[in-house]
């Protein structure tokens, strides 16, 4: 059976890009294979953060994922820091990772430039931890948005190098080289105010991003103010980033192709109609998630119990991989069972 793994940051306020690019794929993954999802609180400490808030944001994120349709009986959902094998494998994989590769990462460059006080070593090592998150489960597929391409390439390279160096003849101690799975529509949702840049948690003002938990009125307002161009002609292409983004979102929200979304707009009278159509489709998609979220978030004990049960299942898989890797690398007493 295909094993699927993905991690998501505990920022709590997930946006439409996260929802379409990742969360919706997580839900679909439960029907396609063995799905393992983790809330990556250890990644969150690589930039400045508030300790008192981090635990809360993990629970917010867990509640959003469950509200979106993750079912603890059909997937493994857990908090990264509860499974220590991730960090142990990170250290072992640093031995097959070049500093130059980490230093060149697009995300490292942009996030380190945004740090005013301290550029942490954790920010540089972030992709090694991400590689370990996936490789420790020997996952076959990683559903994430287009922006994660570089990180996925690095984890594939880490697995290949580990295999070549420590398990040259192949065999059960090898690591799986995972595949990147990006959605067919909506792999890169753009900012509504600056449609040449991806919708992002940390860059730009709130007007440019729609949150999963936004009220319908706010969603409508944000789409009405979305930046388009002066033509009023509904057509997609690189010269029309704003309109292209809106049509993409419409297709993703209605779960159709871009061509079908365009065809449905044939009678539309310009951008005003387009904006309202997109807003309505997004409101319809997100309303049930927002409604379920409220009840789920209120029961913290239940959320913690789900995460703890998920961590136990995840640990059983991760421990087995780590014992193999330690053994192959000559670390520790050698595997006996
Ligand atoms: N604009 C996007 N379009 C499609 N997919 C996207 N993702 C992020 N932005 C877009 C995908 O969402 C998943 C979860 O990301 P995350 O929560 O782990 O990362 P994040 O860093 O909090 O989210 P952002 O918005 O990407 O934050 P910034 O821009 O501040 O770094 C990932 O699978 C990602 O591909």
CSV table of N, CA, C and O in Angstrom, one decimal, residues 224-273:
chain,number,residue,atom,x,y,z
A,224,UNK,N,-13.5,40.7,-3.5
A,224,UNK,CA,-14.0,41.9,-4.2
A,224,UNK,C,-12.8,42.9,-4.4
A,224,UNK,O,-12.8,43.6,-5.4
A,225,UNK,N,-11.9,42.9,-3.4
A,225,UNK,CA,-10.8,43.8,-3.5
A,225,UNK,C,-9.5,43.2,-4.2
A,225,UNK,O,-8.5,43.9,-4.2
A,226,UNK,N,-9.7,42.0,-4.7
A,226,UNK,CA,-8.5,41.3,-5.3
A,226,UNK,C,-8.0,42.1,-6.5
A,226,UNK,O,-8.8,42.7,-7.3
A,227,UNK,N,-6.7,42.2,-6.6
A,227,UNK,CA,-6.0,42.9,-7.7
A,227,UNK,C,-6.2,42.2,-9.0
A,227,UNK,O,-5.9,41.0,-9.0
A,228,UNK,N,-6.7,42.8,-10.0
A,228,UNK,CA,-6.8,42.2,-11.3
A,228,UNK,C,-6.0,43.0,-12.3
A,228,UNK,O,-4.8,43.2,-12.2
A,229,UNK,N,-6.7,43.6,-13.3
A,229,UNK,CA,-6.0,44.5,-14.2
A,229,UNK,C,-7.1,45.4,-14.8
A,229,UNK,O,-8.2,45.3,-14.4
A,230,UNK,N,-6.7,46.3,-15.8
A,230,UNK,CA,-7.7,47.3,-16.2
A,230,UNK,C,-8.5,46.8,-17.4
A,230,UNK,O,-9.4,47.5,-17.9
A,231,UNK,N,-8.3,45.6,-17.9
A,231,UNK,CA,-8.9,45.1,-19.1
A,231,UNK,C,-10.4,44.7,-19.0
A,231,UNK,O,-11.2,44.9,-19.9
A,232,UNK,N,-10.7,44.1,-17.9
A,232,UNK,CA,-12.1,43.5,-17.7
A,232,UNK,C,-12.4,42.3,-18.6
A,232,UNK,O,-13.5,42.0,-18.8
A,233,UNK,N,-11.3,41.7,-19.1
A,233,UNK,CA,-11.5,40.5,-20.0
A,233,UNK,C,-11.1,39.3,-19.3
A,233,UNK,O,-10.0,39.2,-18.8
A,234,UNK,N,-12.0,38.3,-19.1
A,234,UNK,CA,-11.7,37.1,-18.4
A,234,UNK,C,-10.9,36.1,-19.3
A,234,UNK,O,-11.5,35.5,-20.1
A,235,UNK,N,-9.6,36.1,-19.0
A,235,UNK,CA,-8.7,35.3,-19.9
A,235,UNK,C,-7.5,35.0,-19.0
A,235,UNK,O,-7.2,35.8,-18.1
A,236,UNK,N,-7.0,33.8,-19.1
A,236,UNK,CA,-5.8,33.4,-18.3
A,236,UNK,C,-4.5,33.5,-19.1
A,236,UNK,O,-4.5,33.4,-20.3
A,237,UNK,N,-3.4,33.7,-18.4
A,237,UNK,CA,-2.1,33.7,-19.1
A,237,UNK,C,-1.1,34.5,-18.2
A,237,UNK,O,-1.5,35.2,-17.2
A,238,UNK,N,0.2,34.4,-18.5
A,238,UNK,CA,1.2,35.0,-17.7
A,238,UNK,C,1.1,36.5,-17.6
A,238,UNK,O,1.5,37.1,-16.6
A,239,UNK,N,0.4,37.1,-18.6
A,239,UNK,CA,0.3,38.6,-18.5
A,239,UNK,C,-0.9,39.0,-17.7
A,239,UNK,O,-1.2,40.2,-17.5
A,240,UNK,N,-1.7,38.0,-17.2
A,240,UNK,CA,-2.8,38.3,-16.3
A,240,UNK,C,-2.8,37.5,-15.0
A,240,UNK,O,-3.7,36.6,-14.8
A,241,UNK,N,-1.8,37.8,-14.2
A,241,UNK,CA,-1.6,36.9,-13.0
A,241,UNK,C,-2.8,37.0,-12.0
A,241,UNK,O,-3.2,36.0,-11.4
A,242,UNK,N,-3.5,38.2,-11.9
A,242,UNK,CA,-4.6,38.3,-10.9
A,242,UNK,C,-5.8,37.4,-11.4
A,242,UNK,O,-6.4,36.7,-10.6
A,243,UNK,N,-6.2,37.6,-12.7
A,243,UNK,CA,-7.3,36.8,-13.2
A,243,UNK,C,-7.0,35.3,-13.2
A,243,UNK,O,-7.8,34.5,-12.8
A,244,UNK,N,-5.8,35.0,-13.6
A,244,UNK,CA,-5.4,33.6,-13.7
A,244,UNK,C,-5.6,33.0,-12.3
A,244,UNK,O,-6.1,31.8,-12.1
A,245,UNK,N,-5.1,33.7,-11.3
A,245,UNK,CA,-5.2,33.2,-9.9
A,245,UNK,C,-6.7,33.0,-9.5
A,245,UNK,O,-7.0,31.9,-8.9
A,246,UNK,N,-7.5,33.9,-9.8
A,246,UNK,CA,-8.9,33.8,-9.4
A,246,UNK,C,-9.6,32.6,-10.1
A,246,UNK,O,-10.4,31.8,-9.5
A,247,UNK,N,-9.3,32.4,-11.4
A,247,UNK,CA,-9.8,31.3,-12.1
A,247,UNK,C,-9.3,29.9,-11.5
A,247,UNK,O,-10.1,29.0,-11.4
A,248,UNK,N,-8.0,29.9,-11.2
A,248,UNK,CA,-7.4,28.7,-10.6
A,248,UNK,C,-8.2,28.4,-9.3
A,248,UNK,O,-8.5,27.3,-9.0
A,249,UNK,N,-8.4,29.4,-8.5
A,249,UNK,CA,-9.0,29.2,-7.2
A,249,UNK,C,-10.5,28.7,-7.4
A,249,UNK,O,-10.9,27.8,-6.7
A,250,UNK,N,-11.1,29.3,-8.4
A,250,UNK,CA,-12.5,28.9,-8.7
A,250,UNK,C,-12.5,27.4,-9.1
A,250,UNK,O,-13.3,26.6,-8.6
A,251,UNK,N,-11.6,27.0,-9.9
A,251,UNK,CA,-11.5,25.6,-10.3
A,251,UNK,C,-11.2,24.7,-9.1
A,251,UNK,O,-11.9,23.7,-8.9
A,252,UNK,N,-10.3,25.1,-8.3
A,252,UNK,CA,-9.9,24.3,-7.2
A,252,UNK,C,-11.1,24.2,-6.2
A,252,UNK,O,-11.4,23.1,-5.7
A,253,UNK,N,-11.7,25.3,-5.9
A,253,UNK,CA,-12.8,25.3,-4.9
A,253,UNK,C,-14.0,24.5,-5.4
A,253,UNK,O,-14.7,23.8,-4.6
A,254,UNK,N,-14.2,24.5,-6.8
A,254,UNK,CA,-15.4,23.7,-7.3
A,254,UNK,C,-14.9,22.3,-7.7
A,254,UNK,O,-15.8,21.5,-8.1
A,255,UNK,N,-13.6,22.0,-7.5
A,255,UNK,CA,-13.1,20.7,-7.9
A,255,UNK,C,-13.3,20.4,-9.4
A,255,UNK,O,-13.8,19.3,-9.7
A,256,UNK,N,-13.0,21.4,-10.2
A,256,UNK,CA,-13.2,21.1,-11.7
A,256,UNK,C,-11.8,21.5,-12.3
A,256,UNK,O,-10.9,21.9,-11.6
A,257,UNK,N,-11.8,21.4,-13.6
A,257,UNK,CA,-10.5,21.8,-14.3
A,257,UNK,C,-10.6,23.3,-14.6
A,257,UNK,O,-11.7,23.9,-14.5
A,258,UNK,N,-9.5,23.9,-14.9
A,258,UNK,CA,-9.4,25.3,-15.2
A,258,UNK,C,-10.3,25.6,-16.4
A,258,UNK,O,-11.1,26.6,-16.5
A,259,UNK,N,-10.3,24.7,-17.4
A,259,UNK,CA,-11.1,24.9,-18.6
A,259,UNK,C,-12.6,24.9,-18.3
A,259,UNK,O,-13.4,25.8,-18.8
A,260,UNK,N,-13.0,24.0,-17.4
A,260,UNK,CA,-14.4,24.0,-17.0
A,260,UNK,C,-14.8,25.3,-16.2
A,260,UNK,O,-15.9,25.9,-16.4
A,261,UNK,N,-13.9,25.8,-15.4
A,261,UNK,CA,-14.1,27.0,-14.7
A,261,UNK,C,-14.3,28.2,-15.6
A,261,UNK,O,-15.2,29.0,-15.5
A,262,UNK,N,-13.4,28.2,-16.7
A,262,UNK,CA,-13.5,29.3,-17.7
A,262,UNK,C,-14.8,29.2,-18.4
A,262,UNK,O,-15.5,30.2,-18.7
A,263,UNK,N,-15.2,28.0,-18.8
A,263,UNK,CA,-16.4,27.8,-19.6
A,263,UNK,C,-17.6,28.3,-18.8
A,263,UNK,O,-18.6,28.9,-19.3
A,264,UNK,N,-17.6,28.1,-17.5
A,264,UNK,CA,-18.7,28.5,-16.6
A,264,UNK,C,-18.8,30.0,-16.5
A,264,UNK,O,-19.8,30.5,-16.1
A,265,UNK,N,-17.8,30.7,-16.9
A,265,UNK,CA,-17.8,32.2,-16.8
A,265,UNK,C,-18.1,32.8,-18.1
A,265,UNK,O,-18.0,34.1,-18.2
A,266,UNK,N,-18.6,32.1,-19.1
A,266,UNK,CA,-18.8,32.7,-20.4
A,266,UNK,C,-19.8,33.8,-20.4
A,266,UNK,O,-19.7,34.8,-21.0
A,267,UNK,N,-20.9,33.6,-19.6
A,267,UNK,CA,-21.9,34.7,-19.5
A,267,UNK,C,-21.5,35.8,-18.5
A,267,UNK,O,-22.3,36.8,-18.4
A,268,UNK,N,-20.4,35.8,-17.9
A,268,UNK,CA,-20.0,36.7,-16.8
A,268,UNK,C,-19.8,38.1,-17.4
A,268,UNK,O,-19.2,38.2,-18.5
A,269,UNK,N,-20.2,39.1,-16.7
A,269,UNK,CA,-20.0,40.5,-17.1
A,269,UNK,C,-18.8,41.1,-16.4
A,269,UNK,O,-18.9,41.9,-15.5
A,270,UNK,N,-17.6,40.6,-16.8
A,270,UNK,CA,-16.4,41.2,-16.3
A,270,UNK,C,-15.9,40.7,-15.0
A,270,UNK,O,-16.5,39.7,-14.5
A,271,UNK,N,-15.0,41.4,-14.4
A,271,UNK,CA,-14.3,40.9,-13.2
A,271,UNK,C,-15.2,40.9,-12.0
A,271,UNK,O,-15.0,40.1,-11.1
A,272,UNK,N,-16.2,41.8,-11.9
A,272,UNK,CA,-17.1,41.8,-10.8
A,272,UNK,C,-17.8,40.4,-10.6
A,272,UNK,O,-17.8,39.9,-9.5
A,273,UNK,N,-18.3,39.9,-11.7
A,273,UNK,CA,-19.0,38.6,-11.6
A,273,UNK,C,-18.0,37.5,-11.3
A,273,UNK,O,-18.3,36.6,-10.5
